[in-house]
Amino acid sequence: MIFSIADNIQNVRKRIQKATIEAGRSENAVELLAVSKTRPAEALFEAMQAGIESFGENYLSEALVKQSELERLCSAEQYSALSWHFIGPIQSNKTKAIAEHFDWVHSVDRLKIAKRLNDQRPDKAKPLNICIQVNIDHEETKSGVFLEDVPNLIDALKTMPKLKFRGLMCIPNAQLGEQSVKQAFMKMKSCFDGLSSEDSQVDTLSMGMSGDIEIAIESGATMVRVGTSLFGAREAQQH
Ligand SMILES: *Cc1c(COP(=O)(O)O)cnc(C)c1O
């Protein structure tokens, strides 16, 4: 049996709903971000028809091409309802286009990048929503700040008027097993609770992907980033 993107979306929504209820959380506590990296604009369009309004992209040039293709596929009204989330590693020569073409960035992990995004966010645009990426398992090859360095970066973000600090993001090391992933998510949750209790603008805990949606929701995620379970397996990619 072949599943359509619409079927997959329905299944993922059911998984989210079930996990949310089982965790005793309120019905709309968890938002679904459709991770559309490597997928063609037509796939995003199909997802939009099934109610998706937020897309996560990792590669800038690919994303920009797709955004203009999608703009042609849908009405102006439909297109303007979309929100675009940059979730990949950021090189400093990419910040200007990110600041111009995205609504959210989940992968801020250093001051220099934050400053550039703030300086380059167009004046007429709303502040760019920011999550700090945390390298929760202290992996050498992974982006993100260590949890203990989060407060310093937040202090800096608060001085930047074109950025709006919304919360934290992480990608735990799935190879360490479910128990370890759960522990990583719980550490994130504990830090997030401290931050959100001090600042009501902090409302986003971005964690959980296709393989660990349920563990993330049970641990307090407010936004899950799902690619494979919506669009199928990705082909090997070159970037
Ligand atoms: C690719 C990606 C995802 C989605 O992963 P799936 O396993 O395909 O659901 C989520 N977050 C980030 C940062 C990604 O790069």
Short mmCIF file of N, CA and C and ligand atoms in Angstrom, two decimals, residues 35 37 39 58 87-88 169 171 208-211 225-229 234, ligand 1:
data_model
loop_
_atom_site.label_atom_id
_atom_site.label_comp_id
_atom_site.label_asym_id
_atom_site.label_seq_id
_atom_site.Cartn_x
_atom_site.Cartn_y
_atom_site.Cartn_z
N VAL A 35 9.60 19.14 8.17
CA VAL A 35 10.98 19.32 7.70
C VAL A 35 11.06 18.88 6.24
N LYS A 37 13.51 19.61 3.86
CA LYS A 37 14.81 19.59 3.15
C LYS A 37 14.85 18.43 2.15
N ARG A 39 13.13 17.91 -0.37
CA ARG A 39 11.86 17.59 -1.04
C ARG A 39 11.54 18.66 -2.07
N ASN A 58 17.03 23.15 5.85
CA ASN A 58 18.41 23.12 6.34
C ASN A 58 19.42 23.79 5.42
N ILE A 87 16.67 25.47 10.13
CA ILE A 87 17.03 24.55 11.20
C ILE A 87 18.42 23.93 11.02
N GLY A 88 19.16 24.37 10.00
CA GLY A 88 20.47 23.76 9.72
C GLY A 88 21.61 24.60 10.25
N MET A 169 16.49 24.44 21.14
CA MET A 169 16.39 23.33 20.19
C MET A 169 17.53 22.35 20.45
N ILE A 171 19.24 18.26 19.05
CA ILE A 171 19.20 17.00 18.30
C ILE A 171 20.04 16.01 19.09
N GLY A 208 12.52 16.51 19.07
CA GLY A 208 11.74 15.38 18.58
C GLY A 208 11.72 15.37 17.07
N MET A 209 12.09 14.23 16.49
CA MET A 209 12.09 14.03 15.04
C MET A 209 11.31 12.73 14.78
N SER A 210 11.30 12.27 13.53
CA SER A 210 10.46 11.11 13.20
C SER A 210 10.61 9.94 14.18
N GLY A 211 11.85 9.66 14.58
CA GLY A 211 12.11 8.48 15.39
C GLY A 211 11.81 8.64 16.87
N ARG A 225 9.98 18.42 15.00
CA ARG A 225 10.46 18.67 13.63
C ARG A 225 10.49 17.33 12.89
N VAL A 226 9.53 17.15 11.97
CA VAL A 226 9.35 15.83 11.37
C VAL A 226 9.53 15.87 9.86
N GLY A 227 10.44 15.05 9.36
CA GLY A 227 10.68 14.95 7.92
C GLY A 227 10.25 13.59 7.38
N THR A 228 11.05 12.58 7.69
CA THR A 228 10.85 11.23 7.12
C THR A 228 9.43 10.70 7.28
N SER A 229 8.84 10.83 8.44
CA SER A 229 7.50 10.27 8.66
C SER A 229 6.43 10.99 7.84
N ARG A 234 14.66 10.07 2.89
CA ARG A 234 15.41 10.97 2.01
C ARG A 234 16.46 10.18 1.26
C1 LIG B 1 16.39 16.48 9.02
C2 LIG B 1 16.09 17.11 10.32
C3 LIG B 1 14.91 16.79 11.02
C4 LIG B 1 13.90 15.76 10.56
O1 LIG B 1 14.41 14.47 10.73
P1 LIG B 1 13.52 13.17 10.38
O2 LIG B 1 14.23 12.08 11.08
O3 LIG B 1 13.56 13.03 8.90
O4 LIG B 1 12.16 13.40 10.89
C5 LIG B 1 14.68 17.47 12.21
N1 LIG B 1 15.52 18.40 12.68
C6 LIG B 1 16.65 18.72 12.04
C7 LIG B 1 17.54 19.76 12.62
C8 LIG B 1 16.98 18.08 10.84
O5 LIG B 1 18.13 18.41 10.23
#
